[in-house]
Coordinates of C-alpha atoms and ligand atoms in Angstrom, one line a residue:
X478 CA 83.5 67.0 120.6
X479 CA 84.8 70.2 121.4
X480 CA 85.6 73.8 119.1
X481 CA 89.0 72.5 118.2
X482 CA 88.2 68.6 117.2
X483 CA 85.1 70.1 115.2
X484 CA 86.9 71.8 112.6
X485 CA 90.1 70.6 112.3
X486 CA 90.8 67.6 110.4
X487 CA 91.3 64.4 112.8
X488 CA 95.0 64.0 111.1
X489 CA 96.0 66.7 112.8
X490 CA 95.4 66.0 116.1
X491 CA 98.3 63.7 117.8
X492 CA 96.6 63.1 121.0
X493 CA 99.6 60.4 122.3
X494 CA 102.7 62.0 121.0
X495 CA 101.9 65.4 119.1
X496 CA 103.2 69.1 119.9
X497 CA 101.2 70.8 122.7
X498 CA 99.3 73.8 122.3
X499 CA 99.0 75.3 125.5
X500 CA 96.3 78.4 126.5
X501 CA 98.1 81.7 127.2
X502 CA 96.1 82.4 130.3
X503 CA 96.0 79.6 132.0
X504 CA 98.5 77.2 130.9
X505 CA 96.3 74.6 130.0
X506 CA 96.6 72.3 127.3
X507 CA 94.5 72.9 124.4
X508 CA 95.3 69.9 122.6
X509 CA 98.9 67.8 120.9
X510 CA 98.9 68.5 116.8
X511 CA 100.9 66.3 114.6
X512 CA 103.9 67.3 113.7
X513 CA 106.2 66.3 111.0
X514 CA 109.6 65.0 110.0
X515 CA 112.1 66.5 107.5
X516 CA 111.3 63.4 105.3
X517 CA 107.5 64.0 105.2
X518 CA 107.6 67.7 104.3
X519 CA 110.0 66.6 102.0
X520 CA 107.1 64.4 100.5
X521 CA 104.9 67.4 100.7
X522 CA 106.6 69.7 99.0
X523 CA 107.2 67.0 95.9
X524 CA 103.3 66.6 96.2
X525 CA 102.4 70.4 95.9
X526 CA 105.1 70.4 93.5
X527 CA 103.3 67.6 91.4
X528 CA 99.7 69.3 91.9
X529 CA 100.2 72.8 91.2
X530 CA 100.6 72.4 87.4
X531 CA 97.1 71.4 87.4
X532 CA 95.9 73.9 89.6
X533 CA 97.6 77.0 87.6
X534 CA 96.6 75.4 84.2
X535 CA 92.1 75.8 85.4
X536 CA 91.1 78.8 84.5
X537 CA 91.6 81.9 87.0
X538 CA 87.5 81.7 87.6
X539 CA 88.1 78.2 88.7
X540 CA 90.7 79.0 91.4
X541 CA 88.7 82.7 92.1
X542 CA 85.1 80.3 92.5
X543 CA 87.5 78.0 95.3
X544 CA 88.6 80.7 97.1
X545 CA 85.3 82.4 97.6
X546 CA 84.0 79.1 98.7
X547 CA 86.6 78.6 101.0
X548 CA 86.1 82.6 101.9
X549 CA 82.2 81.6 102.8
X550 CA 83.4 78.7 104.8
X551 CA 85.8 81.2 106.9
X552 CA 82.6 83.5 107.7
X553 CA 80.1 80.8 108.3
X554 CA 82.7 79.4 111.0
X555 CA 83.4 82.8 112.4
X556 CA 82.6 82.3 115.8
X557 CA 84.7 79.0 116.1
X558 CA 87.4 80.8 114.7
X559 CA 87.8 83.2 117.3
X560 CA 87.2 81.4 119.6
X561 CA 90.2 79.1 118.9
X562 CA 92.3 82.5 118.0
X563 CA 91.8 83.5 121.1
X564 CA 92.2 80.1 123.1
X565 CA 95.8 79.7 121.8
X566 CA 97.1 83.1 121.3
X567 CA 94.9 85.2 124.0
X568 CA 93.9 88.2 122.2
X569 CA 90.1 89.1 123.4
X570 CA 87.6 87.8 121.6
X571 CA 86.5 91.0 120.2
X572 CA 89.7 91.2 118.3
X573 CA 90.0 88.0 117.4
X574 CA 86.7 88.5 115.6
X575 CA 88.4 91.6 114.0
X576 CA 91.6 89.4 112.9
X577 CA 89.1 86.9 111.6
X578 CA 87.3 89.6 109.4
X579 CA 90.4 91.1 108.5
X580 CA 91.7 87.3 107.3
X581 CA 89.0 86.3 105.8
X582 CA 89.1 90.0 103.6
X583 CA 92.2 88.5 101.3
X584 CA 90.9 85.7 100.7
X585 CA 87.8 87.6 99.1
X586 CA 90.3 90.3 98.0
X587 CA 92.4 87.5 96.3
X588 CA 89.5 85.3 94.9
X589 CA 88.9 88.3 93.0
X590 CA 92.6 89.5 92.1
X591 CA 92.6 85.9 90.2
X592 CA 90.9 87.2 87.5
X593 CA 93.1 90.6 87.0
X594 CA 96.3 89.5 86.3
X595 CA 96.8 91.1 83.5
X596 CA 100.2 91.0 81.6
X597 CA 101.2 93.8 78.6
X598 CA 102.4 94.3 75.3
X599 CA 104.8 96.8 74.4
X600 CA 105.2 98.5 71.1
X601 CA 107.9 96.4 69.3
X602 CA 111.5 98.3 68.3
X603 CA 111.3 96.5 65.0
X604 CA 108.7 95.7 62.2
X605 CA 107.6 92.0 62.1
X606 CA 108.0 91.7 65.7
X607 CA 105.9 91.6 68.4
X608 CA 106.6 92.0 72.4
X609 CA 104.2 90.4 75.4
X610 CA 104.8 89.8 78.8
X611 CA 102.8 87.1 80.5
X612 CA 102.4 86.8 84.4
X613 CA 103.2 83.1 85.6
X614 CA 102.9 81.5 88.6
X615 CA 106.4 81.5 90.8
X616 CA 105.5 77.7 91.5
X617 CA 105.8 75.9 94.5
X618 CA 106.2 78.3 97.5
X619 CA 106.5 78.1 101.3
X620 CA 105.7 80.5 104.5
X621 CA 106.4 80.5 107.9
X622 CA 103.9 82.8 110.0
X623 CA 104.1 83.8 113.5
X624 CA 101.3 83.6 116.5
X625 CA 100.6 86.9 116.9
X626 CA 98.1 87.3 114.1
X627 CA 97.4 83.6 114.0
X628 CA 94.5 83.7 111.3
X629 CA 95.4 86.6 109.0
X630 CA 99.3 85.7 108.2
X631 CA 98.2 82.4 106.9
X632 CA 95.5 83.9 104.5
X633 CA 97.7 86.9 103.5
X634 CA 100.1 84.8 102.2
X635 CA 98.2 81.7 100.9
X636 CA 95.3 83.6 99.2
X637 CA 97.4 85.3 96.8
X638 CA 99.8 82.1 96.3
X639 CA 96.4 80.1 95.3
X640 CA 95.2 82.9 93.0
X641 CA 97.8 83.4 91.3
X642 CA 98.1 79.9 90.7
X643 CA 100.9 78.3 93.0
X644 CA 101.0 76.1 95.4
X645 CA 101.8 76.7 98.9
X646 CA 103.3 74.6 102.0
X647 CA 103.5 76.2 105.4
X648 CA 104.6 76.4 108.8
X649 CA 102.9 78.3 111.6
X650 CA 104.1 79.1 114.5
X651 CA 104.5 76.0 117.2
X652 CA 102.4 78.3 119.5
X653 CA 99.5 79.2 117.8
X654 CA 99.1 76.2 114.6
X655 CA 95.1 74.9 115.7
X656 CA 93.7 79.1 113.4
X657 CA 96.5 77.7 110.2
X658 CA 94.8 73.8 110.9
X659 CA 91.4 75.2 110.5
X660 CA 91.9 76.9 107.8
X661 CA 93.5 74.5 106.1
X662 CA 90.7 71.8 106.8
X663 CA 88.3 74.7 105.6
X664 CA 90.1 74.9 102.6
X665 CA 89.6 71.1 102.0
X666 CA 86.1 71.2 102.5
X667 CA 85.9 74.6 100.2
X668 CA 87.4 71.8 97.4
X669 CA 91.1 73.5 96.8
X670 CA 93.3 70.3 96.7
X671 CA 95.1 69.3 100.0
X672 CA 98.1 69.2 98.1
X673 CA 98.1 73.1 96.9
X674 CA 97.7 74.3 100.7
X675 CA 99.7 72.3 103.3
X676 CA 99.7 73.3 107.1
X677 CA 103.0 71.3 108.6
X678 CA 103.4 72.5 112.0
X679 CA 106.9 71.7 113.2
X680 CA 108.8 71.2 116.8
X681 CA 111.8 72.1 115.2
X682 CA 111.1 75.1 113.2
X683 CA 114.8 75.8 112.5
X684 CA 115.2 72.6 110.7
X685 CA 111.6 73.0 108.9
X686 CA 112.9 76.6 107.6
X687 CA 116.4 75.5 106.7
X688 CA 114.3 73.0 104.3
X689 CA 112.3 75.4 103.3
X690 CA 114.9 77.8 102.2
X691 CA 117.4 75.1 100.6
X692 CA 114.9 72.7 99.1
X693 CA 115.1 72.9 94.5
X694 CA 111.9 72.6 94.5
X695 CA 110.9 75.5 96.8
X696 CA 110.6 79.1 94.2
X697 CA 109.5 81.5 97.2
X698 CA 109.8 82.2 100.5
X699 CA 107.5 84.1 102.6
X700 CA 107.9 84.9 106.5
X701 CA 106.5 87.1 109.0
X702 CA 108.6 87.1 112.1
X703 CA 111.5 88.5 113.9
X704 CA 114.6 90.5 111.8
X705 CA 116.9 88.1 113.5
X706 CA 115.2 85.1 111.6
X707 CA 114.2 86.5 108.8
X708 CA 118.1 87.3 108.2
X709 CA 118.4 83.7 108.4
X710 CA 116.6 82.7 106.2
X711 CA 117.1 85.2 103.5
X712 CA 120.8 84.4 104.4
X713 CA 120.0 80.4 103.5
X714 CA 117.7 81.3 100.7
X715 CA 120.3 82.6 98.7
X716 CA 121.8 78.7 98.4
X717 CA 118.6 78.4 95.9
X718 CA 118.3 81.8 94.5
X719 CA 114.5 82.2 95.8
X720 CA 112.2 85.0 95.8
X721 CA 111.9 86.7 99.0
X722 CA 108.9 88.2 100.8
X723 CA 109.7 89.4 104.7
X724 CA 107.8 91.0 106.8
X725 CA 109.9 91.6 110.1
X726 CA 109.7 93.6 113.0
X727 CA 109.0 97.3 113.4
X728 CA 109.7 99.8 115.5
X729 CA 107.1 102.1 114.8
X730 CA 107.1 106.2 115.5
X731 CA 103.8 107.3 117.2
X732 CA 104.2 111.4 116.8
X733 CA 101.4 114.0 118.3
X734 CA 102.3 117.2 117.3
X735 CA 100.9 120.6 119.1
X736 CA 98.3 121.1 116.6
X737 CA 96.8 118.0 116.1
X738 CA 93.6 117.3 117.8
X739 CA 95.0 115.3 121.2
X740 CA 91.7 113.3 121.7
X741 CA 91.7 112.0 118.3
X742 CA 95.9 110.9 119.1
X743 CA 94.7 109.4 122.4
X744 CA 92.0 107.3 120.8
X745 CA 94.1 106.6 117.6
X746 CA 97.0 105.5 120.6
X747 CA 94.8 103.5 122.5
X748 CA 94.8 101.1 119.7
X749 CA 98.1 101.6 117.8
X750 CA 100.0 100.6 121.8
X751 CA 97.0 98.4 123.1
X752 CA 95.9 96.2 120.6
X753 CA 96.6 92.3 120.9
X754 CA 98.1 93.9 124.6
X755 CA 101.2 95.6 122.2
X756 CA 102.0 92.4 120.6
X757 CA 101.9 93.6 116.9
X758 CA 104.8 94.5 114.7
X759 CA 102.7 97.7 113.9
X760 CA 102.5 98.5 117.3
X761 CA 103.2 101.8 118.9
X762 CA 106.8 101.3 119.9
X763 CA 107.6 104.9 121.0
X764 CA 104.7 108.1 121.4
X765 CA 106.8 110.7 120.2
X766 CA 104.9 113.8 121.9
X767 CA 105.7 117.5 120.9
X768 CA 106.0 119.1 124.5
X769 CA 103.3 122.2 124.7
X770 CA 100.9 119.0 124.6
X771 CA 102.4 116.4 126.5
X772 CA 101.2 116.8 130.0
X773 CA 97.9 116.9 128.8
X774 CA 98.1 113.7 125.9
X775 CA 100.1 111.8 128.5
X776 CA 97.1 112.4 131.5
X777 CA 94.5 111.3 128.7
X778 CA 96.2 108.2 127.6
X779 CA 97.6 106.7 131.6
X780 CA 94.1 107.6 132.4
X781 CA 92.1 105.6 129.5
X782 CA 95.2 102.6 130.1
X783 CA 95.0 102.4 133.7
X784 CA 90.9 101.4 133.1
X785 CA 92.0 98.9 130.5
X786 CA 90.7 95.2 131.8
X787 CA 92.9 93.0 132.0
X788 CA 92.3 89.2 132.0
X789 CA 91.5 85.8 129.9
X790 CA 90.5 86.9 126.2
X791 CA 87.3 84.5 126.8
X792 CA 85.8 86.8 128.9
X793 CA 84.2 89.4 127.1
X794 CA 84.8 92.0 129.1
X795 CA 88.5 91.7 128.5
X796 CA 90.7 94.2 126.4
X797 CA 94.2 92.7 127.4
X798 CA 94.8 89.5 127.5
X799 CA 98.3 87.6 128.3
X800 CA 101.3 88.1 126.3
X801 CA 102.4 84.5 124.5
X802 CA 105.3 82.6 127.3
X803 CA 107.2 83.9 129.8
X804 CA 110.6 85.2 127.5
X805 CA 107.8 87.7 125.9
X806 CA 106.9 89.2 129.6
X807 CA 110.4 88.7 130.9
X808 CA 111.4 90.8 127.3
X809 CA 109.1 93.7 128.6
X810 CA 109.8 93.3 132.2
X811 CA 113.0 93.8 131.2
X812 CA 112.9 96.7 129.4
X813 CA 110.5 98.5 130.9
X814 CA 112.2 98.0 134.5
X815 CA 115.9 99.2 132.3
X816 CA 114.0 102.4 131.4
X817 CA 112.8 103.3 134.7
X818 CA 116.3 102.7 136.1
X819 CA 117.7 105.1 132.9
X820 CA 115.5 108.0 134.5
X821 CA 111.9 107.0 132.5
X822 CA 108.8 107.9 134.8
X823 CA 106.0 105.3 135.9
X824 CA 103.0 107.0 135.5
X825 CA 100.7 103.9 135.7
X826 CA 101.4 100.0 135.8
X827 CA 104.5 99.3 135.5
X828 CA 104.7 95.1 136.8
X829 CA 102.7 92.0 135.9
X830 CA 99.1 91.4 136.7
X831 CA 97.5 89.2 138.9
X832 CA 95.1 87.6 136.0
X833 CA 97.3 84.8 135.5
X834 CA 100.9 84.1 135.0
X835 CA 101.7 85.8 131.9
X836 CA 99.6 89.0 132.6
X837 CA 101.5 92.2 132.2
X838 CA 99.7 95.8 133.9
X839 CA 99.1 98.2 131.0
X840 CA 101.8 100.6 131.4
X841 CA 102.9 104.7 130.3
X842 CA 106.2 105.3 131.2
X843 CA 107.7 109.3 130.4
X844 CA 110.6 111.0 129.8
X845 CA 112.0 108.0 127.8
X846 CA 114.8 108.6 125.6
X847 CA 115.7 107.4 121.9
X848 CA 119.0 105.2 123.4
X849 CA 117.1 103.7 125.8
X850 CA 117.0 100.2 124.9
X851 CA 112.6 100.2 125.2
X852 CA 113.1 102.7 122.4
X853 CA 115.7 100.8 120.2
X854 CA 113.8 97.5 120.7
X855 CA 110.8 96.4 120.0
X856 CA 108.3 96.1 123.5
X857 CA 106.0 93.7 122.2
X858 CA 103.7 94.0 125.5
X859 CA 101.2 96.9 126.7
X860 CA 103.8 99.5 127.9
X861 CA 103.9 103.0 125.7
X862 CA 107.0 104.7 126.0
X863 CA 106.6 108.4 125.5
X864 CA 109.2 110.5 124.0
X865 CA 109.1 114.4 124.5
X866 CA 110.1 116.6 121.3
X867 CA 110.8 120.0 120.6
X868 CA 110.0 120.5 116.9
X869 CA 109.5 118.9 113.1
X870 CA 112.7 118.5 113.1
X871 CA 113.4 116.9 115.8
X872 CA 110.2 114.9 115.8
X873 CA 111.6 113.4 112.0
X874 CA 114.9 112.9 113.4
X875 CA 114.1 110.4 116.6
X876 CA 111.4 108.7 114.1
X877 CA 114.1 107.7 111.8
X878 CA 116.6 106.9 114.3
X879 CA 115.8 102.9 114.1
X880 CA 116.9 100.3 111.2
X881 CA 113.2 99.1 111.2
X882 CA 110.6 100.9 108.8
X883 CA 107.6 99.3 108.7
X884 CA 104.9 101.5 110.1
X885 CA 104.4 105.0 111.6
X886 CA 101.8 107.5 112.3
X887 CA 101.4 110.8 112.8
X888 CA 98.8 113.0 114.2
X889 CA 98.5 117.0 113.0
X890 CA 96.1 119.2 112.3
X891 CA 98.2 121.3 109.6
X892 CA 98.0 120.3 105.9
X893 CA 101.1 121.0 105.4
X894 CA 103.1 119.2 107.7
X895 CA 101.3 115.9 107.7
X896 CA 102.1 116.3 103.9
X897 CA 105.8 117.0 104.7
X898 CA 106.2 114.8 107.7
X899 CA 104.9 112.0 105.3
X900 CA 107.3 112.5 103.3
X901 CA 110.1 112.8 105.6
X902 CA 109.3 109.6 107.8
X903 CA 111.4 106.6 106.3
X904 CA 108.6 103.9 106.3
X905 CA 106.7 101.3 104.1
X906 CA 103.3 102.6 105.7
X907 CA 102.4 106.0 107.4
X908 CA 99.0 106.6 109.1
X909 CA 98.1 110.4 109.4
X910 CA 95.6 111.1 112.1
X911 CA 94.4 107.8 112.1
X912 CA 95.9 104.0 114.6
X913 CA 95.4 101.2 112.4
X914 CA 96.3 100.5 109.3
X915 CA 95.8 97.0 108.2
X916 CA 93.4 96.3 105.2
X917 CA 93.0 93.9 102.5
X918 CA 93.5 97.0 99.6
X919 CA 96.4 98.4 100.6
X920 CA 99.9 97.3 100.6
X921 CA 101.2 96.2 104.1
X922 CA 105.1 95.6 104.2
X923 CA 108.4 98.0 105.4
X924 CA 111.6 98.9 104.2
X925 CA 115.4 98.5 105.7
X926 CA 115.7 96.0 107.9
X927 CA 111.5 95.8 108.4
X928 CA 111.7 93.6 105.0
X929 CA 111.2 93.3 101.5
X930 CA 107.7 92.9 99.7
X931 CA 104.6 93.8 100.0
X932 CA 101.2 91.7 101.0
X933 CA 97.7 93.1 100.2
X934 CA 96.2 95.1 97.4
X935 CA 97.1 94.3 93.7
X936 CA 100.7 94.3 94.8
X937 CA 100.7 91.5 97.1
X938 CA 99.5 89.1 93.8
X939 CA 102.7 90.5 91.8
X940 CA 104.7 88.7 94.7
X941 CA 103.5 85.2 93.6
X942 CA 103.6 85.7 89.7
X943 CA 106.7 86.1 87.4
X944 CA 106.9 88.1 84.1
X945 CA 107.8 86.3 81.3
X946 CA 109.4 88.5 78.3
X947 CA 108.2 86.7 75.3
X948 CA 109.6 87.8 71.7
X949 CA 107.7 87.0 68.6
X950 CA 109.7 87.6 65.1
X951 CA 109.1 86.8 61.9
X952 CA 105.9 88.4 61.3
X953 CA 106.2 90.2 58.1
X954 CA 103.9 88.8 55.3
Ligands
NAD2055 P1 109.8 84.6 115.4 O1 110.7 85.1 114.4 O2 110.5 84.1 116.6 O3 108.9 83.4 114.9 C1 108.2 83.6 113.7 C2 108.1 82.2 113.0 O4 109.5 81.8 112.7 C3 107.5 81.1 113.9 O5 106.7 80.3 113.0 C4 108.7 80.4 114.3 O6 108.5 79.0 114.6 C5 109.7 80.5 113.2 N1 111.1 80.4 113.5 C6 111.7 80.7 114.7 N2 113.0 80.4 114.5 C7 113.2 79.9 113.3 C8 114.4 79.5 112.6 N3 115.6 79.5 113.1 N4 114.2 79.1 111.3 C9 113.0 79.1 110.7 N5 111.9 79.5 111.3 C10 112.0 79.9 112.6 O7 108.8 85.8 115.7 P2 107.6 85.7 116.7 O8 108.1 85.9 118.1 O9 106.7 84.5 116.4 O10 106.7 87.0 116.2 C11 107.0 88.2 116.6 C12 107.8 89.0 115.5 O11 107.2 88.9 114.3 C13 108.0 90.4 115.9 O12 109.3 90.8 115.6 C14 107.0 91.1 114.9 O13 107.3 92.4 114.7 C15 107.1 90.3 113.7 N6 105.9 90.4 112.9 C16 106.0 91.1 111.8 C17 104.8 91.3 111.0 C18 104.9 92.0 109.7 O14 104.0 91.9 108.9 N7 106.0 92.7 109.4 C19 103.6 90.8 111.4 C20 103.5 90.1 112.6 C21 104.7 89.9 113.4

C-alpha cells in the first residue's frame, strides 16, 4: 500500500477511469481520484443540507471536541501529509511540513473559536423591550481552493464553517485534490459526519462552480484563486444572493528603504520571492529598492538566489522545486523574457532548469519598471523584479499603482515612516521588517480587486455566522 492509498479513503481513488494527479517533477502519475457529476454533487449538497441542522443544534463543545480530534489526527499523520503535499504540488518537503503546521493551526484555532461566538444585547430604545443579537450558522456553504497551498486552503475555510456550525462541500483544485482527500478521510475518522465536510474533486471545475454559485441551497461561497475567476463567480453568485469570501491574487510591494537594516530585507526577501519557488499570492511580486542601497541589497539577494537548489521537493536538500504545468513556466518565461527585452537586467538565472521539465532558474532581474507587464502581473515563479526608487513618495506611489491589495511589506529602520508608510500602502495585510505573514490569529484577506473577507483570527468565524436581530416587547409587568 503506498502513502497515498493509506490515508485516503478507497472511494476516492478511481484507478480505471478517475482524474489523474500527476507529480510536478517528474510527470508521473500519482494516482486517478474519482470525480463527480453535476447530479451527484447535486445529491451532496442536499445531503450536507439535510445534516447540518444536526450538526449546528450539538453544542459548540461537541463540534470544538471534533475538531480537535480531527486536529490530532492532522499532526499524528504529519509526515504522510507532506509527503503527499509535496508529491502533487512540489513544494520541498521542508515547506510542506510548514504548510501542514500552518493547516493544521485553524483547525486548533477554530476548535477553539467554537466556543466564543458570542452575540450581544443592546440597551433597548423603549421600556418593556429588550434587544439581542444571536450569531447563526450561514448554512450550507461551498469552497473552491487552489493547489498552491494544497493543505492549508481547505482547513482555513472548513474549520471555521464546522465551528461555527455549517456544513461545507468543496472543490480543490484538479491538480493538487489527494492533501483536501486526506483531510477529508481524517475528518471521518476524527468522527465529524461525512455529510458536513465533502471533498468533490471535479474535471470540469467551471461547471462544478457554476453549481456552486447558482444552487438554492448553497448560502456561501468561498474561493481562493485567480481575480479572473473569482469575478466569475461573484458575478454568478449574485443569481442567489450568497455571501462572498474571495481571496484573489496579489501583487504584492516588497520596499527596502535606505535606512532599514539590508540583511534583515535580504533574509525577509529570500522568503517573501522564494517560497513555494514564488508560487504564492503573498509573494514578492516587485522589490521596490530605494537607490543609495540597491547595488548593495541587489548583490546580497542574486548572490543567496543563485545558491538556491533547485530540484524534486523529495529531496531534502531541495529549496525550489517545479512550478505546477507548463502554462505556469511559459507565464514566467514569458514575462521575464518581456522584461529583459523592455530594458530589465539579468543579474542571475534568467531560463528553465535542467531538474526536470517544469524547473525554472531562480532569477533577479534590475531596472524593471512599474508598466512593465512582470510588474503589472502577477510572476507566480522564482524571478524577483527589482524596482529602483527615489523617495517615500515615490516608493507609496509605485506600491499602489496595481488594482490588487492583498499583501505588502516594508523594511525601515525609522519609527516613523514604517508608521506612515503603513498607513499609506493600500493593502489588507502589511509586514514591517518582517517576509511572512501567514498565521492562524491574524486576519489574512485583501482589498480592491485582491477580494472581500477575511480568513483567520476571530474574524474569519464571523464569515460563516449571521446576526440575527431579535426584538422582545411586551415586557412590562
Ligand atoms: P485558478 O483561479 O485558476 O484556480 C483556483 C481554483 O478555481 C481551482 O480549484 C480551479 O479548479 C478553480 N477554477 C478554475 N476555473 C474555474 C471556473 N471557471 N469556475 C469555477 N472554478 C474554477 O487559480 P490557481 O492557478 O489555482 O491559483 C493561483 C491563483 O490563486 C493566484 O492568482 C493566487 O494569487 C491566488 N491565490 C490567492 C490566495 C489568497 O489567499 N488570496 C491564496 C492562494 C492563491
Amino acid at each position: 500500500m503506498n502513502i497515498i492509498s493509506s490515508i485516503l479513503s478507497p472511494d476516492a481513488l478511481d484507478d480505471s477511469g478517475g482524474m489523474a494527479v500527476a507529480n510536478p517533477a517528474t510527470g508521473e502519475e500519482l494516482a486517478r481520484v474519482r470525480t463527480y457529476t453535476a447530479q451527484e454533487v447535486d445529491g451532496m449538497i442536499h445531503a450536507a443540507e439535510a445534516a447540518r441542522r444536526d450538526w449546528a443544534a450539538e453544542t459548540a463543545k461537541f463540534r470544538a471536541d471534533k475538531l480537535r480530534d480531527w486536529f490530532n489526527l492532522i499532526i499524528a499523520h504529519r509526515e504522510q501529509l507532506a509527503e503527499i503535499c509535496t508529491l502533487e504540488c512540489g513544494k520541498p518537503l521542508a515547506e510542506a511540513r510548514a504548510e501542514l503546521d500552518y493547516a493544521a493551526s485553524f483547525v486548533e484555532w477554530f476548535a477553539e473559536e467554537a466556543r466564543r461566538a458570542y452575540g450581544e444585547t443592546i440597551p433597548s430604545f423603549a421600556a418593556g423591550k429588550e434587544i439581542l443579537v444571536r450569531k447563526e450558522p450561514v448554512g450550507t456553504c461551498a469552497a473552491i481552493t487552489p493547489w498552491n497551498f494544497p493543505l492549508a486552503m481547505i482547513t482555513r475555510k472548513s474549520a471555521p464553517a464546522l465551528a461555527a456550525g455549517c456544513a461545507m462541500v468543496m472543490k480543490p483544485s484538479e491538480a493538487t485534490p489527494l492533501s483536501a482527500l486526506a483531510l477529508e478521510a481524517l475528518a471521518v475518522k476524527a468522527g465529524i459526519p461525512a455529510a458536513i465536510l465533502r471533498i468533490v474533486p471535479s474535471a470540469d471545475p467551471a461547471e462544478t462552480g457554476r453549481l456552486f454559485c447558482t444552487h438554492p441551497v448553497i448560502r456561501k461561497i468561498s474561493f481562493t484563486g485567480s481575480t479572473a475567476v473569482g469575478k466569475l463567480l461573484l458575478e454568478q453568485a449574485g443569481s442567489t444572493v450568497k455571501k462572498a469570501c474571495m481571496e484573489l491574487g496579489g501583487n504584492a510591494p516588497f520596499i527596502v528603504f535606505e535606512d532599514a537594516d539590508i540583511d534583515a530585507a535580504v533574509e525577509g526577501a529570500m522568503i517573501a520571492k522564494f517560497r513555494n519557488a514564488g508560487q504564492a499570492c503573498i509573494g514578492a511580486n516587485r522589490l521596490l529598492v530605494q537607490q543609495g542601497v540597491h547595488d548593495r541589497f541587489v548583490g546580497a539577494l542574486a548572490e543567496r538566489a543563485a545558491a538556491l537548489k533547485v530540484g524534486n521537493g523529495m529531496d531534502p536538500e531541495s529549496q525550489i522545486g517545479p512550478l505546477i504545468n507548463d502554462r505556469a513556466l511559459e507565464k514566467v518565461e514569458r514575462l521575464t523574457d518581456a522584461a529583459l527585452g523592455d530594458g530589465a537586467t539579468r543579474v542571475c538565472g534568467g531560463g528553465r532548469h535542467n531538474a526536470g521539465a517544469q524547473f525554472y532558474t531562480p532569477t533577479v532581474l534590475t531596472g524593471v519598471r512599474q508598466d512593465m507587464a512582470i510588474a503589472q502581473q502577477e510572476i507566480f515563479g522564482p524571478v524577483a523584479s527589482i524596482i529602483p526608487f527615489a523617495d517615500e513618495a515615490e516608493a507609496i506611489r509605485i506600491a499602489n499603482d496595481t488594482r490588487s491589495g492583498l499583501a505588502s511589506y516594508c523594511y525601515t529602520g525609522d519609527l516613523g515612516r514604517a508608521w506612515r508608510v503603513m498607513g499609506a500602502l493600500e493593502y489588507g495585510m502589511v509586514a514591517i521588517n518582517e517576509g511572512l505573514l501567514g498565521t492562524e490569529v491574524a486576519p489574512f484577506g485583501g482589498i480592491k480587486e485582491s477580494g472581500i473577507g477575511r480568513e483567520g483570527s476571530r474574524h474569519g468565524m464571523d464569515e460563516y455566522l449571521e446576526l440575527k436581530y431579535v426584538l422582545m416587547g411586551g415586557l412590562r409587568g
